[in-house]
């Protein structure tokens, strides 16, 4: 029986997770695939770096080039992270015609087209299932299983840290800063949480999903990115009263058809109906809701991060890479197909939705009248207004407004004027409402 | 560019759905796959049989052999249903070395090994994504994406009719017979509903999932099958009070490891915790919960039936078959790999779970004492008992008992004795409680 020798670059948390998962289930995978799989070499930062599972010393090296260049190594797995050295490693392996597997969402998001081109040029392939939504096989699903569908909507809860924080804020009635601090202590959030809570990690993943689903590499700069720092307990509780749950979402919506099709790509916290399947995805779990024009509504749910979930996705890619090597079909399912539909990316300003707005206003008569007049002037109709009583007689109180569906540009214009009112004391908080229509 | 010519056997609801879906999205699929796909011939029962989408008359024939035997036809799709002629058609195509795609769960469940052997012998393949859970790509997910996992638990809501009926019973506080009647009028249930409501359709699907996940063809007769006819409003409401929802499930649970591994395979309505992701899968939607030893908990959700969801799965199979034809790798991912782990199937009697029991008893003192004594004699401990008040002074009242976890054999023994008590007036209803532990 043929044996495929695998070289791994990165032997930390995820790397050792992959090593151990393959060790545990290699007999099972061999039985299923008819090929032996062996991690023959692992390049590590340091032999003694902390890792949850052991890697045999004899397998380790600190020189990645000896792994990539070893003629016995047939598949290279990049698990070091970052977009610097990781890119060098991936390109070096591809140039040698070796298939590469990566879990690196930042790298794919930033350098996708260059890496895919290198894979094509060298008649090999790049596999990146683990880069989006961890253990959920969303890349394979969009690329293969649902290949007969035009993707009209994709909504992903793709950042576990944000979902964990929002879930705890909801359950414990606590504010963002408090939960973030605790999440950092517990290891669910990084010391520098910006990548997660400001939406950039979700942007990388949404970028990859959008590009794959629509067949052209989206310009990263055209993606609207908003994080969850501005969400307060007030928002969560008012959303709840109105029948909604707040979730941080990566969103890919297609409108129009054919040459006039436009795709809107965004990452932001949104109010979604409590009955929607995504509303019940809690804690660190991820889920991707995919609507296809043939299949209708589907959802894929699982752990979006962590050494084991990521390892499962990497093992799936190893199986594909090994099968392709054995069959001599390295480009059977190319990493990315740019099929030139080149739907234009619709700026958020053109999109139409319902909005939730929280203002911090002085508690005195006439404020609502002034705010309402500005909405009227911008032809935005208000669905409901809530002005909680102010028993504590605080100087500033929240004023919550739900609009009917309107163009975002009109709303932003109105909000600018509202923010300048003397009675408005804090930066308005704006959240979109998603109805999955 | 290469063109793959497809022959379809069956041009009714599903067949015309596939025809129309491919017509709609063939340009998109060609762009993605680099190959043209054409349904060149369709064998139908009658040219004028009712179908939701049109099939051109020139494409139709009533003689399936002219489709299968046509040397230009490279892929055969069987969408006629049943296990008689459908089997003849599938075997005829496989014998000609042509890959076959089918949505026929009954056929795969009944004749899987024979069909897989025929595919292997003729160096071709059999694709059956659409046979389980409609548009949800659960076959590809278990076979490819999660190939690095041992599957410790699979719980599927795989029969849309049952889920629709149970959802409406819960929402409308109505009894089974009433909702079934209405579902039949609305087309959500067949005039002869037994295949669905008695669990056989779910058994076919669970059988396929269990066999695929565990690498040996399970003996159909070893699957415990129970339907939902005995579920009453009383059960639904008591389950709710206790924090549970009743769902009809296909269940594949593995216990032990290596040679002593046992797999329990069953179809029955069960009480599941209201917070579990499966509890919120409603109406005709299907979902499959898969726990892998590496990936952890995952869930796949979508429409389990209907012409369009089924067409999406068939299109995915067409893409795989076409890719395999173009690459000359017909056996790249074999339909089924029997890897001989041959875990034994555990009879339901050996399984341990918590039970919900509803008795119909005479409303007189001492009944509970007699029932409790029988449980005690069988070493089953009772978690809670509910005896609703009987304001109407009816002769028979429900007595609801929740046990702690115990062996099913002990429980069945106790229940037999209880059923013989003179105070017990109706056949006891037994439901299992699933905790996903």
mmCIF file with all atom_site columns, C-alpha atoms in Angstrom, chain B residues 127-249:
data_model
loop_
_atom_site.group_PDB
_atom_site.id
_atom_site.type_symbol
_atom_site.label_atom_id
_atom_site.label_alt_id
_atom_site.label_comp_id
_atom_site.label_asym_id
_atom_site.label_entity_id
_atom_site.label_seq_id
_atom_site.pdbx_PDB_ins_code
_atom_site.Cartn_x
_atom_site.Cartn_y
_atom_site.Cartn_z
_atom_site.occupancy
_atom_site.B_iso_or_equiv
_atom_site.pdbx_formal_charge
_atom_site.auth_seq_id
_atom_site.auth_comp_id
_atom_site.auth_asym_id
_atom_site.auth_atom_id
_atom_site.pdbx_PDB_model_num
ATOM 1   C CA . UNK B 1 127 ? -23.468 8.124  -6.149 1.00 0.00 ? 127 UNK B CA 1
ATOM 2   C CA . UNK B 1 128 ? -26.329 8.472  -3.636 1.00 0.00 ? 128 UNK B CA 1
ATOM 3   C CA . UNK B 1 129 ? -26.084 11.839 -1.878 1.00 0.00 ? 129 UNK B CA 1
ATOM 4   C CA . UNK B 1 130 ? -29.774 12.541 -2.506 1.00 0.00 ? 130 UNK B CA 1
ATOM 5   C CA . UNK B 1 131 ? -30.832 9.314  -0.792 1.00 0.00 ? 131 UNK B CA 1
ATOM 6   C CA . UNK B 1 132 ? -30.322 10.688 2.729  1.00 0.00 ? 132 UNK B CA 1
ATOM 7   C CA . UNK B 1 133 ? -31.615 14.035 4.025  1.00 0.00 ? 133 UNK B CA 1
ATOM 8   C CA . UNK B 1 134 ? -32.315 15.530 0.583  1.00 0.00 ? 134 UNK B CA 1
ATOM 9   C CA . UNK B 1 135 ? -30.333 18.699 0.011  1.00 0.00 ? 135 UNK B CA 1
ATOM 10  C CA . UNK B 1 136 ? -28.075 18.267 3.044  1.00 0.00 ? 136 UNK B CA 1
ATOM 11  C CA . UNK B 1 137 ? -24.704 16.956 1.835  1.00 0.00 ? 137 UNK B CA 1
ATOM 12  C CA . UNK B 1 138 ? -24.407 14.455 4.675  1.00 0.00 ? 138 UNK B CA 1
ATOM 13  C CA . UNK B 1 139 ? -22.997 11.557 2.615  1.00 0.00 ? 139 UNK B CA 1
ATOM 14  C CA . UNK B 1 140 ? -20.110 13.635 1.263  1.00 0.00 ? 140 UNK B CA 1
ATOM 15  C CA . UNK B 1 141 ? -19.535 15.126 4.697  1.00 0.00 ? 141 UNK B CA 1
ATOM 16  C CA . UNK B 1 142 ? -19.272 11.785 6.474  1.00 0.00 ? 142 UNK B CA 1
ATOM 17  C CA . UNK B 1 143 ? -17.293 10.123 3.705  1.00 0.00 ? 143 UNK B CA 1
ATOM 18  C CA . UNK B 1 144 ? -14.897 12.930 2.776  1.00 0.00 ? 144 UNK B CA 1
ATOM 19  C CA . UNK B 1 145 ? -14.893 16.025 4.971  1.00 0.00 ? 145 UNK B CA 1
ATOM 20  C CA . UNK B 1 146 ? -14.995 14.138 8.288  1.00 0.00 ? 146 UNK B CA 1
ATOM 21  C CA . UNK B 1 147 ? -12.962 11.142 7.083  1.00 0.00 ? 147 UNK B CA 1
ATOM 22  C CA . UNK B 1 148 ? -10.451 11.691 9.906  1.00 0.00 ? 148 UNK B CA 1
ATOM 23  C CA . UNK B 1 149 ? -13.072 11.043 12.562 1.00 0.00 ? 149 UNK B CA 1
ATOM 24  C CA . UNK B 1 150 ? -14.456 8.043  14.365 1.00 0.00 ? 150 UNK B CA 1
ATOM 25  C CA . UNK B 1 151 ? -18.197 8.698  14.540 1.00 0.00 ? 151 UNK B CA 1
ATOM 26  C CA . UNK B 1 152 ? -19.334 8.269  18.117 1.00 0.00 ? 152 UNK B CA 1
ATOM 27  C CA . UNK B 1 153 ? -22.846 9.659  17.628 1.00 0.00 ? 153 UNK B CA 1
ATOM 28  C CA . UNK B 1 154 ? -25.139 10.401 14.738 1.00 0.00 ? 154 UNK B CA 1
ATOM 29  C CA . UNK B 1 155 ? -28.646 11.694 15.426 1.00 0.00 ? 155 UNK B CA 1
ATOM 30  C CA . UNK B 1 156 ? -30.742 12.546 12.407 1.00 0.00 ? 156 UNK B CA 1
ATOM 31  C CA . UNK B 1 157 ? -34.101 14.168 11.920 1.00 0.00 ? 157 UNK B CA 1
ATOM 32  C CA . UNK B 1 158 ? -34.343 12.521 8.532  1.00 0.00 ? 158 UNK B CA 1
ATOM 33  C CA . UNK B 1 159 ? -38.070 12.232 7.894  1.00 0.00 ? 159 UNK B CA 1
ATOM 34  C CA . UNK B 1 160 ? -39.706 15.544 7.040  1.00 0.00 ? 160 UNK B CA 1
ATOM 35  C CA . UNK B 1 161 ? -43.250 14.220 7.391  1.00 0.00 ? 161 UNK B CA 1
ATOM 36  C CA . UNK B 1 162 ? -42.699 13.096 10.992 1.00 0.00 ? 162 UNK B CA 1
ATOM 37  C CA . UNK B 1 163 ? -40.985 16.340 11.880 1.00 0.00 ? 163 UNK B CA 1
ATOM 38  C CA . UNK B 1 164 ? -43.777 18.353 10.298 1.00 0.00 ? 164 UNK B CA 1
ATOM 39  C CA . UNK B 1 165 ? -46.436 16.433 12.218 1.00 0.00 ? 165 UNK B CA 1
ATOM 40  C CA . UNK B 1 166 ? -44.597 16.633 15.565 1.00 0.00 ? 166 UNK B CA 1
ATOM 41  C CA . UNK B 1 167 ? -43.918 20.354 15.074 1.00 0.00 ? 167 UNK B CA 1
ATOM 42  C CA . UNK B 1 168 ? -47.570 21.078 14.365 1.00 0.00 ? 168 UNK B CA 1
ATOM 43  C CA . UNK B 1 169 ? -48.746 18.865 17.237 1.00 0.00 ? 169 UNK B CA 1
ATOM 44  C CA . UNK B 1 170 ? -46.534 20.937 19.528 1.00 0.00 ? 170 UNK B CA 1
ATOM 45  C CA . UNK B 1 171 ? -47.479 24.339 18.134 1.00 0.00 ? 171 UNK B CA 1
ATOM 46  C CA . UNK B 1 172 ? -51.191 23.720 17.699 1.00 0.00 ? 172 UNK B CA 1
ATOM 47  C CA . UNK B 1 173 ? -51.844 21.470 20.683 1.00 0.00 ? 173 UNK B CA 1
ATOM 48  C CA . UNK B 1 174 ? -53.565 19.011 18.367 1.00 0.00 ? 174 UNK B CA 1
ATOM 49  C CA . UNK B 1 175 ? -53.524 15.230 18.267 1.00 0.00 ? 175 UNK B CA 1
ATOM 50  C CA . UNK B 1 176 ? -51.623 13.048 15.781 1.00 0.00 ? 176 UNK B CA 1
ATOM 51  C CA . UNK B 1 177 ? -54.639 11.870 13.748 1.00 0.00 ? 177 UNK B CA 1
ATOM 52  C CA . UNK B 1 178 ? -55.909 15.392 13.185 1.00 0.00 ? 178 UNK B CA 1
ATOM 53  C CA . UNK B 1 179 ? -52.552 16.760 12.016 1.00 0.00 ? 179 UNK B CA 1
ATOM 54  C CA . UNK B 1 180 ? -51.884 13.698 9.871  1.00 0.00 ? 180 UNK B CA 1
ATOM 55  C CA . UNK B 1 181 ? -55.210 14.188 8.122  1.00 0.00 ? 181 UNK B CA 1
ATOM 56  C CA . UNK B 1 182 ? -54.431 17.823 7.440  1.00 0.00 ? 182 UNK B CA 1
ATOM 57  C CA . UNK B 1 183 ? -50.880 16.998 6.328  1.00 0.00 ? 183 UNK B CA 1
ATOM 58  C CA . UNK B 1 184 ? -52.323 14.521 3.842  1.00 0.00 ? 184 UNK B CA 1
ATOM 59  C CA . UNK B 1 185 ? -54.644 17.187 2.461  1.00 0.00 ? 185 UNK B CA 1
ATOM 60  C CA . UNK B 1 186 ? -51.721 19.613 2.118  1.00 0.00 ? 186 UNK B CA 1
ATOM 61  C CA . UNK B 1 187 ? -49.450 17.064 0.473  1.00 0.00 ? 187 UNK B CA 1
ATOM 62  C CA . UNK B 1 188 ? -46.974 16.812 3.362  1.00 0.00 ? 188 UNK B CA 1
ATOM 63  C CA . UNK B 1 189 ? -47.975 13.211 4.033  1.00 0.00 ? 189 UNK B CA 1
ATOM 64  C CA . UNK B 1 190 ? -48.865 10.366 1.688  1.00 0.00 ? 190 UNK B CA 1
ATOM 65  C CA . UNK B 1 191 ? -52.317 8.825  1.512  1.00 0.00 ? 191 UNK B CA 1
ATOM 66  C CA . UNK B 1 192 ? -50.619 5.665  2.788  1.00 0.00 ? 192 UNK B CA 1
ATOM 67  C CA . UNK B 1 193 ? -48.431 7.276  5.471  1.00 0.00 ? 193 UNK B CA 1
ATOM 68  C CA . UNK B 1 194 ? -46.891 4.161  6.978  1.00 0.00 ? 194 UNK B CA 1
ATOM 69  C CA . UNK B 1 195 ? -43.477 4.469  5.276  1.00 0.00 ? 195 UNK B CA 1
ATOM 70  C CA . UNK B 1 196 ? -43.064 7.844  6.986  1.00 0.00 ? 196 UNK B CA 1
ATOM 71  C CA . UNK B 1 197 ? -44.943 7.762  10.285 1.00 0.00 ? 197 UNK B CA 1
ATOM 72  C CA . UNK B 1 198 ? -44.003 4.195  11.200 1.00 0.00 ? 198 UNK B CA 1
ATOM 73  C CA . UNK B 1 199 ? -40.306 4.938  10.740 1.00 0.00 ? 199 UNK B CA 1
ATOM 74  C CA . UNK B 1 200 ? -39.338 2.841  7.716  1.00 0.00 ? 200 UNK B CA 1
ATOM 75  C CA . UNK B 1 201 ? -38.196 5.756  5.550  1.00 0.00 ? 201 UNK B CA 1
ATOM 76  C CA . UNK B 1 202 ? -36.046 7.022  8.420  1.00 0.00 ? 202 UNK B CA 1
ATOM 77  C CA . UNK B 1 203 ? -34.747 3.475  8.882  1.00 0.00 ? 203 UNK B CA 1
ATOM 78  C CA . UNK B 1 204 ? -33.533 3.348  5.259  1.00 0.00 ? 204 UNK B CA 1
ATOM 79  C CA . UNK B 1 205 ? -31.627 6.591  5.730  1.00 0.00 ? 205 UNK B CA 1
ATOM 80  C CA . UNK B 1 206 ? -30.264 5.701  9.142  1.00 0.00 ? 206 UNK B CA 1
ATOM 81  C CA . UNK B 1 207 ? -29.184 2.340  7.773  1.00 0.00 ? 207 UNK B CA 1
ATOM 82  C CA . UNK B 1 208 ? -27.167 4.047  5.034  1.00 0.00 ? 208 UNK B CA 1
ATOM 83  C CA . UNK B 1 209 ? -25.596 6.563  7.440  1.00 0.00 ? 209 UNK B CA 1
ATOM 84  C CA . UNK B 1 210 ? -24.685 3.895  9.996  1.00 0.00 ? 210 UNK B CA 1
ATOM 85  C CA . UNK B 1 211 ? -23.120 1.625  7.395  1.00 0.00 ? 211 UNK B CA 1
ATOM 86  C CA . UNK B 1 212 ? -21.132 4.429  5.811  1.00 0.00 ? 212 UNK B CA 1
ATOM 87  C CA . UNK B 1 213 ? -19.948 5.836  9.140  1.00 0.00 ? 213 UNK B CA 1
ATOM 88  C CA . UNK B 1 214 ? -18.846 2.479  10.519 1.00 0.00 ? 214 UNK B CA 1
ATOM 89  C CA . UNK B 1 215 ? -17.475 0.750  7.457  1.00 0.00 ? 215 UNK B CA 1
ATOM 90  C CA . UNK B 1 216 ? -19.554 -2.397 7.370  1.00 0.00 ? 216 UNK B CA 1
ATOM 91  C CA . UNK B 1 217 ? -22.957 -3.025 5.873  1.00 0.00 ? 217 UNK B CA 1
ATOM 92  C CA . UNK B 1 218 ? -25.354 -3.220 8.782  1.00 0.00 ? 218 UNK B CA 1
ATOM 93  C CA . UNK B 1 219 ? -28.016 -5.908 8.842  1.00 0.00 ? 219 UNK B CA 1
ATOM 94  C CA . UNK B 1 220 ? -31.298 -4.046 8.319  1.00 0.00 ? 220 UNK B CA 1
ATOM 95  C CA . UNK B 1 221 ? -33.074 -6.452 10.642 1.00 0.00 ? 221 UNK B CA 1
ATOM 96  C CA . UNK B 1 222 ? -30.922 -5.352 13.574 1.00 0.00 ? 222 UNK B CA 1
ATOM 97  C CA . UNK B 1 223 ? -32.273 -1.815 13.450 1.00 0.00 ? 223 UNK B CA 1
ATOM 98  C CA . UNK B 1 224 ? -34.934 -1.008 16.017 1.00 0.00 ? 224 UNK B CA 1
ATOM 99  C CA . UNK B 1 225 ? -37.771 0.879  14.289 1.00 0.00 ? 225 UNK B CA 1
ATOM 100 C CA . UNK B 1 226 ? -40.573 2.702  16.078 1.00 0.00 ? 226 UNK B CA 1
ATOM 101 C CA . UNK B 1 227 ? -42.913 5.313  14.618 1.00 0.00 ? 227 UNK B CA 1
ATOM 102 C CA . UNK B 1 228 ? -44.775 8.291  16.008 1.00 0.00 ? 228 UNK B CA 1
ATOM 103 C CA . UNK B 1 229 ? -48.392 7.067  16.000 1.00 0.00 ? 229 UNK B CA 1
ATOM 104 C CA . UNK B 1 230 ? -48.431 6.515  19.770 1.00 0.00 ? 230 UNK B CA 1
ATOM 105 C CA . UNK B 1 231 ? -47.338 10.088 20.589 1.00 0.00 ? 231 UNK B CA 1
ATOM 106 C CA . UNK B 1 232 ? -50.172 12.041 22.132 1.00 0.00 ? 232 UNK B CA 1
ATOM 107 C CA . UNK B 1 233 ? -50.668 15.647 23.137 1.00 0.00 ? 233 UNK B CA 1
ATOM 108 C CA . UNK B 1 234 ? -50.191 14.508 26.720 1.00 0.00 ? 234 UNK B CA 1
ATOM 109 C CA . UNK B 1 235 ? -46.660 13.321 25.889 1.00 0.00 ? 235 UNK B CA 1
ATOM 110 C CA . UNK B 1 236 ? -45.770 16.508 24.058 1.00 0.00 ? 236 UNK B CA 1
ATOM 111 C CA . UNK B 1 237 ? -46.961 18.726 26.876 1.00 0.00 ? 237 UNK B CA 1
ATOM 112 C CA . UNK B 1 238 ? -45.372 16.697 29.664 1.00 0.00 ? 238 UNK B CA 1
ATOM 113 C CA . UNK B 1 239 ? -42.107 16.553 27.761 1.00 0.00 ? 239 UNK B CA 1
ATOM 114 C CA . UNK B 1 240 ? -42.273 20.334 27.460 1.00 0.00 ? 240 UNK B CA 1
ATOM 115 C CA . UNK B 1 241 ? -42.882 20.773 31.188 1.00 0.00 ? 241 UNK B CA 1
ATOM 116 C CA . UNK B 1 242 ? -39.875 18.574 31.899 1.00 0.00 ? 242 UNK B CA 1
ATOM 117 C CA . UNK B 1 243 ? -37.690 20.643 29.530 1.00 0.00 ? 243 UNK B CA 1
ATOM 118 C CA . UNK B 1 244 ? -37.786 18.357 26.504 1.00 0.00 ? 244 UNK B CA 1
ATOM 119 C CA . UNK B 1 245 ? -39.021 18.308 22.922 1.00 0.00 ? 245 UNK B CA 1
ATOM 120 C CA . UNK B 1 246 ? -40.122 15.105 21.193 1.00 0.00 ? 246 UNK B CA 1
ATOM 121 C CA . UNK B 1 247 ? -38.386 14.420 17.870 1.00 0.00 ? 247 UNK B CA 1
ATOM 122 C CA . UNK B 1 248 ? -38.385 11.370 15.628 1.00 0.00 ? 248 UNK B CA 1
ATOM 123 C CA . UNK B 1 249 ? -34.720 10.413 15.340 1.00 0.00 ? 249 UNK B CA 1
#
